[in-house]
mmCIF file of C-alpha atoms in Angstrom:
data_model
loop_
_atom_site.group_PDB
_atom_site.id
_atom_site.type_symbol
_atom_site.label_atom_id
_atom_site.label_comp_id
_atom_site.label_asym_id
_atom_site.label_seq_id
_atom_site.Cartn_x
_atom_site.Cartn_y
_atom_site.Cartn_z
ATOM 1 C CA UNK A 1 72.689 5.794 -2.910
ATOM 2 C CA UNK A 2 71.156 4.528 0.436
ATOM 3 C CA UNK A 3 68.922 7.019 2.125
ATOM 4 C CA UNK A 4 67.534 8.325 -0.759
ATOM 5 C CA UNK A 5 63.859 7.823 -2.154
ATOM 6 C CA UNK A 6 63.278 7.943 -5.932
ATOM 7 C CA UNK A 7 59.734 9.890 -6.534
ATOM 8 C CA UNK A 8 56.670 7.847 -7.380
ATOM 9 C CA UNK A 9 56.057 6.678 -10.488
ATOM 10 C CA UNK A 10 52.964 9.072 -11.504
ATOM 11 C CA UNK A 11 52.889 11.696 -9.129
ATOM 12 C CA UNK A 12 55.031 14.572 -10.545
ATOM 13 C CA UNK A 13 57.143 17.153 -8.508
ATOM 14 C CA UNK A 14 54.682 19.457 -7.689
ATOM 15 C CA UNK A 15 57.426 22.211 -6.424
ATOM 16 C CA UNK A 16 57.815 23.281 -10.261
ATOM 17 C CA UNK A 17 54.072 23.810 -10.655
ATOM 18 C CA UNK A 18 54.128 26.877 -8.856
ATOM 19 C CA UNK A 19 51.486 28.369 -11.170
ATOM 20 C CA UNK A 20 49.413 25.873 -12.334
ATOM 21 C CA UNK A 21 45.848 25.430 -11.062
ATOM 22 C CA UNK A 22 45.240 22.186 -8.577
ATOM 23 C CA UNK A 23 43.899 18.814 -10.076
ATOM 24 C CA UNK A 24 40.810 19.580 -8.201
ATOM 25 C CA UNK A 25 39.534 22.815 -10.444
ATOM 26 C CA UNK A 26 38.901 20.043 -12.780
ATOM 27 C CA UNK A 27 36.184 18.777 -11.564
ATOM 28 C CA UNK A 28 33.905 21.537 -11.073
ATOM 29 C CA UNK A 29 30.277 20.273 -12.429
ATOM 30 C CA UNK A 30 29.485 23.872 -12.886
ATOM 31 C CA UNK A 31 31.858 24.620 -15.568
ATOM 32 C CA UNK A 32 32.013 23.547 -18.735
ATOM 33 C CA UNK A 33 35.629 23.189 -18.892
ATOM 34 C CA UNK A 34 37.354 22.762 -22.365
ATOM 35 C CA UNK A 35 41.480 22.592 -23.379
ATOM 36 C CA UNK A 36 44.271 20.190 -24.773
ATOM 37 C CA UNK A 37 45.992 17.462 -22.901
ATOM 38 C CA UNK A 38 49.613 18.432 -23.280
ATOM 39 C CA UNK A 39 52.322 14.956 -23.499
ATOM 40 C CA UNK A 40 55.733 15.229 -23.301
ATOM 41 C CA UNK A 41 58.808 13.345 -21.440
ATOM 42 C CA UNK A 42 58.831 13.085 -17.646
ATOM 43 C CA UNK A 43 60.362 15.667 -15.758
ATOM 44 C CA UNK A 44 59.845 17.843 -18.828
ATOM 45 C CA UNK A 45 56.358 19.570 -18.073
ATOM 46 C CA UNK A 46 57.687 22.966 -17.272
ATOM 47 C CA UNK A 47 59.533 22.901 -20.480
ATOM 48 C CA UNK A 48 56.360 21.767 -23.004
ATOM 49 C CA UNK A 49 54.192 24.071 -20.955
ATOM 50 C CA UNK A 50 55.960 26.925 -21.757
ATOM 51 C CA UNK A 51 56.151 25.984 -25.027
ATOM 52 C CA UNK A 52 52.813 24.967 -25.896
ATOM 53 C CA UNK A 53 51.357 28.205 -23.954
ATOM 54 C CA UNK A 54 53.583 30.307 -25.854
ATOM 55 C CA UNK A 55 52.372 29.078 -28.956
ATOM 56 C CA UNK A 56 49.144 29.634 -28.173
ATOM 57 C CA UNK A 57 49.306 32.622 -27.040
ATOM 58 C CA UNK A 58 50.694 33.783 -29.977
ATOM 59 C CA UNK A 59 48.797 32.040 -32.878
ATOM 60 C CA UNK A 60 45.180 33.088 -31.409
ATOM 61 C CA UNK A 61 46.864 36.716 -30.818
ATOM 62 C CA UNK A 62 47.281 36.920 -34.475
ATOM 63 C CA UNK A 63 44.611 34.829 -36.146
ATOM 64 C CA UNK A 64 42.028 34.862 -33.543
ATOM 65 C CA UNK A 65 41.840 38.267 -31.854
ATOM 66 C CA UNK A 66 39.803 39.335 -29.479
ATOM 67 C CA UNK A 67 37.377 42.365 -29.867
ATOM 68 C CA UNK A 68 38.759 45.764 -28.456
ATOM 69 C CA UNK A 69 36.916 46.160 -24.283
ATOM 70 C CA UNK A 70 36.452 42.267 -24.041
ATOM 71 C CA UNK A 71 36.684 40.800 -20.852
ATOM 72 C CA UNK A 72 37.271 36.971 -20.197
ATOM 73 C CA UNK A 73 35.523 35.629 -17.005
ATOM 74 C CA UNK A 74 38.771 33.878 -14.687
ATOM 75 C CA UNK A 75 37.424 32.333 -11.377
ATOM 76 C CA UNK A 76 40.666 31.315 -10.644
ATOM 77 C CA UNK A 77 40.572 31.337 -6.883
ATOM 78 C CA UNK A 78 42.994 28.851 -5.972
ATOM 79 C CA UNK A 79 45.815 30.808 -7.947
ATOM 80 C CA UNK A 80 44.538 34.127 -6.299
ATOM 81 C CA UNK A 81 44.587 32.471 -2.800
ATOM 82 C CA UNK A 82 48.145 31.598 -3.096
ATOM 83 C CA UNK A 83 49.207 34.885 -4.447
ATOM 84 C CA UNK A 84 47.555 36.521 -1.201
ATOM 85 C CA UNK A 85 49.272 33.835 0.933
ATOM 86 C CA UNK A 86 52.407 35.213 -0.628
ATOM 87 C CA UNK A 87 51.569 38.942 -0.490
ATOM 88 C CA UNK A 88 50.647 38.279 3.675
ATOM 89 C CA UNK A 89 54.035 36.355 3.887
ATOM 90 C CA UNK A 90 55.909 38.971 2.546
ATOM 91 C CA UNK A 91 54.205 41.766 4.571
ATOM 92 C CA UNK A 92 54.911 40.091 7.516
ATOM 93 C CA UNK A 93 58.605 39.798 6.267
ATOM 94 C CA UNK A 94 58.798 43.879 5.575
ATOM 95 C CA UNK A 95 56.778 44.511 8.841
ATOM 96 C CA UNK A 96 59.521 42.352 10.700
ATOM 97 C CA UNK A 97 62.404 44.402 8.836
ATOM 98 C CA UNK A 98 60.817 47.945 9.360
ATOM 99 C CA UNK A 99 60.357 47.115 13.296
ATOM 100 C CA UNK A 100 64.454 46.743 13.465
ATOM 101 C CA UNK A 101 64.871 49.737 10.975
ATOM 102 C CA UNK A 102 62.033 52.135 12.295
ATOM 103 C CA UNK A 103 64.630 54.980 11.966
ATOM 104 C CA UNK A 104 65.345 54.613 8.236
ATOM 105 C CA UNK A 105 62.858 55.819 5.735
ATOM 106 C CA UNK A 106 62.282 55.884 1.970
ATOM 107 C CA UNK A 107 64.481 58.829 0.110
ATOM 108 C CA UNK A 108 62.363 60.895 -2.661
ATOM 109 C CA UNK A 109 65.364 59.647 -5.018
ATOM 110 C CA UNK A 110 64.750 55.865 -4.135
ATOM 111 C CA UNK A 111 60.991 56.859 -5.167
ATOM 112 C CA UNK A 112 61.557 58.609 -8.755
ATOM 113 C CA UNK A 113 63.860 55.221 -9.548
ATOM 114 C CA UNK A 114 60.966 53.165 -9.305
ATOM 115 C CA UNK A 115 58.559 55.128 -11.547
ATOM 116 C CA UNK A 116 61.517 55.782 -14.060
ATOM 117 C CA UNK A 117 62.263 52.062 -14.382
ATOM 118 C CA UNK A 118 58.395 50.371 -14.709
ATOM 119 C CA UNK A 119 58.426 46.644 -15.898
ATOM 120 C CA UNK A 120 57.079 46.847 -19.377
ATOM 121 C CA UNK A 121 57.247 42.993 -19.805
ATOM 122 C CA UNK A 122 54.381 42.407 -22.844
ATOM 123 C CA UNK A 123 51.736 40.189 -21.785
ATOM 124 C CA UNK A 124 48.651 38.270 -23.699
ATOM 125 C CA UNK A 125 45.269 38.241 -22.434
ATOM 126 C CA UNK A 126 44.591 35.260 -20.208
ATOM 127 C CA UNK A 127 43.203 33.001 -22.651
ATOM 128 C CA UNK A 128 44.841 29.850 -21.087
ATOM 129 C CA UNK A 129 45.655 28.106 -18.217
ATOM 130 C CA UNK A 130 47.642 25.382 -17.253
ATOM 131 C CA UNK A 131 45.985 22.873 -14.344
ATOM 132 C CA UNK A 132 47.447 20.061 -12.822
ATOM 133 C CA UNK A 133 47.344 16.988 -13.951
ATOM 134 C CA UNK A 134 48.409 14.198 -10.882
ATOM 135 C CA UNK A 135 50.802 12.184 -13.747
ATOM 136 C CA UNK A 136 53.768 12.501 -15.013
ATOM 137 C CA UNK A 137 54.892 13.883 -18.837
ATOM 138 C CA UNK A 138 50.776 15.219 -18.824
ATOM 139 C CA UNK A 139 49.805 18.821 -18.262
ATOM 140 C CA UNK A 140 46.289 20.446 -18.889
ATOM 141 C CA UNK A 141 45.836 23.615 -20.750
ATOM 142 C CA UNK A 142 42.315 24.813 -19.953
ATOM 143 C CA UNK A 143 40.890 27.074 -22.611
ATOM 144 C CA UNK A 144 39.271 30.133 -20.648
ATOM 145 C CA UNK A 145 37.885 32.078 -23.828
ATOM 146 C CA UNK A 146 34.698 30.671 -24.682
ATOM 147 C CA UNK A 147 35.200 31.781 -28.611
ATOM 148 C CA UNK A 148 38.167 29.193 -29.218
ATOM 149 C CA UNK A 149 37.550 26.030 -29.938
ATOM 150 C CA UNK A 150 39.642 22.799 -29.101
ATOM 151 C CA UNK A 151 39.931 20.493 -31.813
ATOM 152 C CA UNK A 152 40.368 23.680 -35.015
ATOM 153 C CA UNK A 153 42.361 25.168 -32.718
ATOM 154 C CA UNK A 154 44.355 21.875 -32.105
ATOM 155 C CA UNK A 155 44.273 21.125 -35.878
ATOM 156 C CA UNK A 156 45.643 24.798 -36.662
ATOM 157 C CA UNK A 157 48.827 24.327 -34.091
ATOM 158 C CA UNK A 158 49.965 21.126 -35.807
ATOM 159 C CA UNK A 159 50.209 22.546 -38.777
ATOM 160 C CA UNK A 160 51.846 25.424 -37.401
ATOM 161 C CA UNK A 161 54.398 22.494 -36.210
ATOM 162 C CA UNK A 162 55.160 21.129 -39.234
ATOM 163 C CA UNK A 163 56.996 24.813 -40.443
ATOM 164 C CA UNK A 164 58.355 25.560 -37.280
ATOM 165 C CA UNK A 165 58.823 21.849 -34.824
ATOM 166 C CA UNK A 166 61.623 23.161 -32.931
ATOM 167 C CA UNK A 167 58.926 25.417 -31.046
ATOM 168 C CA UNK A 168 57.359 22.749 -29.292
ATOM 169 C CA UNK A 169 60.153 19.828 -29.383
ATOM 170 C CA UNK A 170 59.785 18.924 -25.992
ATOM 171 C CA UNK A 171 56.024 18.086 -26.830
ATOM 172 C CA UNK A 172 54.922 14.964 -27.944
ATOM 173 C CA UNK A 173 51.287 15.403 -28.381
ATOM 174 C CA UNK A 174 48.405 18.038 -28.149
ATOM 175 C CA UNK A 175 45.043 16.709 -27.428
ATOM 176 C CA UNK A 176 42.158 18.436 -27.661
ATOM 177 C CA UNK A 177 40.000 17.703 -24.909
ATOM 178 C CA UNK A 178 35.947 18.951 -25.412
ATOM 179 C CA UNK A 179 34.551 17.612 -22.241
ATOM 180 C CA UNK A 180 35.523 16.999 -18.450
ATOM 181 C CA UNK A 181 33.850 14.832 -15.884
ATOM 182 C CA UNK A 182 34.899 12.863 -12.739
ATOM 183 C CA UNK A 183 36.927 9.852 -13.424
ATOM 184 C CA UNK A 184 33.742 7.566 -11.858
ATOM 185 C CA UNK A 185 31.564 5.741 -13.616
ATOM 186 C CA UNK A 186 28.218 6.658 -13.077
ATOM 187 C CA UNK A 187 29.756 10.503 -13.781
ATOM 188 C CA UNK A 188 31.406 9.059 -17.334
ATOM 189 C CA UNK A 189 28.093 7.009 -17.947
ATOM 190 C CA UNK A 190 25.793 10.299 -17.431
ATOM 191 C CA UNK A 191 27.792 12.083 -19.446
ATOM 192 C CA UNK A 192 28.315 10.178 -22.303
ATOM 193 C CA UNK A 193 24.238 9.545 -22.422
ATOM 194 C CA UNK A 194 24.297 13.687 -23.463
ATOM 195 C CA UNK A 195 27.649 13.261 -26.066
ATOM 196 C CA UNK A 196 26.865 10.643 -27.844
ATOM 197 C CA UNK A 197 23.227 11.890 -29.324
ATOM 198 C CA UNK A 198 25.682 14.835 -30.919
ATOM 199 C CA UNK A 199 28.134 12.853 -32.252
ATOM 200 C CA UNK A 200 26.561 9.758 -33.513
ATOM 201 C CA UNK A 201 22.623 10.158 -33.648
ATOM 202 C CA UNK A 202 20.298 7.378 -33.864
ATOM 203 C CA UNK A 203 19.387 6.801 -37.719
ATOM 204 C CA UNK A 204 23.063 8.016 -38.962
ATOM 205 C CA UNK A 205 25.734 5.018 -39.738
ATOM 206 C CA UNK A 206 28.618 6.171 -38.719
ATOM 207 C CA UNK A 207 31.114 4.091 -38.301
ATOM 208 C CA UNK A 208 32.886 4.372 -34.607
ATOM 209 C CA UNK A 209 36.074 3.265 -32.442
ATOM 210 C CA UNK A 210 36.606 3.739 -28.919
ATOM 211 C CA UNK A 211 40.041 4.787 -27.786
ATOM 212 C CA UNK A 212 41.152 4.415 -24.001
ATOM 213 C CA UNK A 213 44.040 5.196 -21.499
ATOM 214 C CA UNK A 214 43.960 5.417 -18.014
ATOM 215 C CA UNK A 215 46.755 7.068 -15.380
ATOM 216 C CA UNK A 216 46.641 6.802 -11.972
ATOM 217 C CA UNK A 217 43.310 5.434 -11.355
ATOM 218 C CA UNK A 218 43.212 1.909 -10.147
ATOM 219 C CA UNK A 219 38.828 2.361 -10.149
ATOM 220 C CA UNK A 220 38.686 2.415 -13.541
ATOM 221 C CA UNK A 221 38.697 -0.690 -15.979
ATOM 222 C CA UNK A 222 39.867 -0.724 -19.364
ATOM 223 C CA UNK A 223 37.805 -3.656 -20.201
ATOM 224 C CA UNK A 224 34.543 -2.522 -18.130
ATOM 225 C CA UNK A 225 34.535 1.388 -19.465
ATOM 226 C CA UNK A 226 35.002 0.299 -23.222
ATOM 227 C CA UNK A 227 31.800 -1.935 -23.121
ATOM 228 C CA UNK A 228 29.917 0.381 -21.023
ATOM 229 C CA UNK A 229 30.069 3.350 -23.588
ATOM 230 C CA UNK A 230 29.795 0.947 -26.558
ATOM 231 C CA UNK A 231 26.491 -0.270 -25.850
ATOM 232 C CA UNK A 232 25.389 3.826 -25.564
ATOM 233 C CA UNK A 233 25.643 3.523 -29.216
ATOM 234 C CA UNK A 234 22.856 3.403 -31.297
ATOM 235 C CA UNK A 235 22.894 0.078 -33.063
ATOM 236 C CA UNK A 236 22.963 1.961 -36.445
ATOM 237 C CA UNK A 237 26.731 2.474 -35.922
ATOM 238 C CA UNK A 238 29.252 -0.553 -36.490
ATOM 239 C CA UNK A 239 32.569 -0.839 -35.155
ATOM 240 C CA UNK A 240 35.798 -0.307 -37.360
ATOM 241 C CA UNK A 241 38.955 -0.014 -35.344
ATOM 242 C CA UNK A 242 41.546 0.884 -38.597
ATOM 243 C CA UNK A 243 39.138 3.554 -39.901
ATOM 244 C CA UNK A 244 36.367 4.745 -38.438
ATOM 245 C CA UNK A 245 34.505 7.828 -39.064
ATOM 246 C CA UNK A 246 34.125 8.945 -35.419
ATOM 247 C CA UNK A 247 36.896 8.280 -32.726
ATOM 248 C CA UNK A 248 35.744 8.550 -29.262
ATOM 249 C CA UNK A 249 38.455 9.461 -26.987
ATOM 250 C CA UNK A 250 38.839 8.766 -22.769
ATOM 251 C CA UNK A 251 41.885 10.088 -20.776
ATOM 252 C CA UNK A 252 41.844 9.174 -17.558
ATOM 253 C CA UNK A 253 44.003 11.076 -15.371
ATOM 254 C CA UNK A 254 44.071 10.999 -11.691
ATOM 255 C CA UNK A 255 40.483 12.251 -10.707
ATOM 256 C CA UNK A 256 39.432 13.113 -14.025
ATOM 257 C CA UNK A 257 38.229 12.183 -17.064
ATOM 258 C CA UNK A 258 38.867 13.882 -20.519
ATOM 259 C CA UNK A 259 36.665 13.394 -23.794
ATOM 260 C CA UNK A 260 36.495 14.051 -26.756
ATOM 261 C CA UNK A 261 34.926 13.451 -30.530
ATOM 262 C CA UNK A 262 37.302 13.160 -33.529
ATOM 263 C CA UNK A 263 36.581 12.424 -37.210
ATOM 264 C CA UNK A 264 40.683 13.050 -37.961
ATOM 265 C CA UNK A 265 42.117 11.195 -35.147
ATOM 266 C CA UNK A 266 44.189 8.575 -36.711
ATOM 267 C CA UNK A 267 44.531 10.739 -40.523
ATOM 268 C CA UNK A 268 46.220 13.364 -37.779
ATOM 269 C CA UNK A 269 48.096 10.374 -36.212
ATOM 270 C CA UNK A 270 46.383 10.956 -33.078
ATOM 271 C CA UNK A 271 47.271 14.725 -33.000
ATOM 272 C CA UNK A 272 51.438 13.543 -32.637
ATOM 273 C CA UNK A 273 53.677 16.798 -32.648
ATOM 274 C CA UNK A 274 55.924 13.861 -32.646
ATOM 275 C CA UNK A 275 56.385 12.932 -35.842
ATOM 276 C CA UNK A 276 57.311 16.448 -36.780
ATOM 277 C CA UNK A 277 60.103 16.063 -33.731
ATOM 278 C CA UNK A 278 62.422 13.202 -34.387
ATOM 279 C CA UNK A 279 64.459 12.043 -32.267
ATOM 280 C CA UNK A 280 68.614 13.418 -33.264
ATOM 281 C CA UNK A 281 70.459 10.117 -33.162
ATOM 282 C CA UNK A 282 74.086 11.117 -33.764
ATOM 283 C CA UNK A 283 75.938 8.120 -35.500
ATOM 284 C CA UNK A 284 79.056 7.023 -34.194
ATOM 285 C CA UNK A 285 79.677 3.642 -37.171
ATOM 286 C CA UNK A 286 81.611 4.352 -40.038
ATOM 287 C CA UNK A 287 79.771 4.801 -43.061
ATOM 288 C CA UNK A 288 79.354 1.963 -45.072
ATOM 289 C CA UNK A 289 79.365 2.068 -48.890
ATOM 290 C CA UNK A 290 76.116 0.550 -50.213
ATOM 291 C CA UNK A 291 77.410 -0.788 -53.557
ATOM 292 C CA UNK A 292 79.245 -3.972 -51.106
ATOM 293 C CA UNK A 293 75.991 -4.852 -49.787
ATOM 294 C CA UNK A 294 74.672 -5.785 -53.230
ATOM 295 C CA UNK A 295 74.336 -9.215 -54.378
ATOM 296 C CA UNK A 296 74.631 -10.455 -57.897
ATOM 297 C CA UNK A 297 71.965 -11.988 -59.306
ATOM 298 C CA UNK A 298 73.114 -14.998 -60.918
ATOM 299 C CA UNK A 299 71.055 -16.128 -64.493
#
């Protein structure tokens, strides 16, 4: 229909992502931010997110606990700002109400309703948060306790998948993601020069592949960013693209990068939830008998 404008191509409605963390949280030097890349279908996110966070939530709940009295550190200031822009909007809303209705006041009945009828919703410890991503069908899950890990923790949710898939079927793929820095490439450069010594050290001979994708980030070359990290390598390690022992991982994203070190990446088929999700394709042929298809072998 005329008059109409499709959305972009990457960008995706931010209106649904009322809770999630801006894009720019990810790029604070400071921290040394961990978590899974989340895919799934566009215009799905909200879907997958509450999926994936859900299952999270409740696998490290029961199988990694934390101690009785601990506290997680959360600088989340953005989401904190927004919920005091909220609070002030709705004071000024009651304010504006209580200036036409100075007369009426709050009955002691109206009172004892509201303590007999608490919320008692149950709720995890924040473990998790979800940040925004700039693209479409991606979504960042930030790992806030410093005692989980990405890639067991990854490895432990698929196989939580294969018993129960229709928990996350709206995900296609949980990445664990070790390391952020800016999507630049001095910033990738600087920090790969610290990764790769703990990954593949000079003397081992480990063999090593180099896996890339890039969203919404025209600055960044395929092509350029590949040979750039390869030569980082000590010469000790040789290339083997169908199955090496190490499997460095970029995601770029927007302003970000995300990185990470696998020895299972392609045995876990690049950590797919997919294959234990396939597609329902209802069939609308008539069934055909097999036996007619058969030729006979003439002697």
């Amino acid at each position: 229909m005329e008059g109409k404008k499709r959305s972009g191509g990457g960008v995706p409605n931010r209106a649904k992502f009322k809770r999630q963390r801006k894009h720019a949280s990810l790029l604070n030097e400071s921290k040394n931010i961990r978590g899974f890349l989340v895919f799934c279908n566009q215009n799905r996110e909200d879907r997958a997110t509450s999926q994936i966070i859900d299952m999270l939530n409740a696998h490290v709940q029961k199988y990694h606990p934390l101690p009785e009295g601990t506290q997680l550190e959360d600088d989340d200031t953005e989401s904190k700002e927004v919920v005091t822009e909220k609070k002030e909007e709705g004071k000024e809303e009651v304010e504006e109400k209580h200036e036409s209705k100075k007369t009426e006041d709050v009955t002691p009945s109206t009172e004892v309703k509201k303590i007999e009828h608490p919320k008692t919703s149950p709720k995890y410890p924040k473990r998790f948060a979800v940040v925004d991503t700039g693209s479409k069908g991606l979504v960042f899950i930030e790992i806030i306790d410093p005692s989980l890990q990405p890639t067991p923790l990854a490895e432990e949710i698929l196989r939580l998948a294969e018993f129960k898939p229709h928990l996350m079927d709206t995900c296609s793929r949980l990445l664990p993601i070790n390391k952020l820095c800016k999507a630049e490439l001095p910033a990738l450069t600087s920090t790969m020069k610290n990764l790769i010594p703990q990954y593949l050290s000079d003397g081992t001979t480990e063999s090593f592949a180099i896996e890339y994708k890039g969203r919404n980030n025209p600055s960044m070359h395929r092509t350029e960013i590949i040979g750039v990290i390869a030569d980082l390598v000590p010469k000790s390690h040789k290339v083997d693209l169908k199955n090496p022992d190490v499997t460095i991982v970029l995601e770029v994203f927007k302003s970000a990068c995300g990185i990470t070190f696998e020895k299972n990446y392609f045995r876990l088929k690049k950590f797919s939830l997919a294959i234990h999700n396939p597609p329902k394709v209802e069939s609308t042929s008539t069934p055909v008998d097999p036996s007619a298809n058969e030729t006979t072998k003439v002697e």
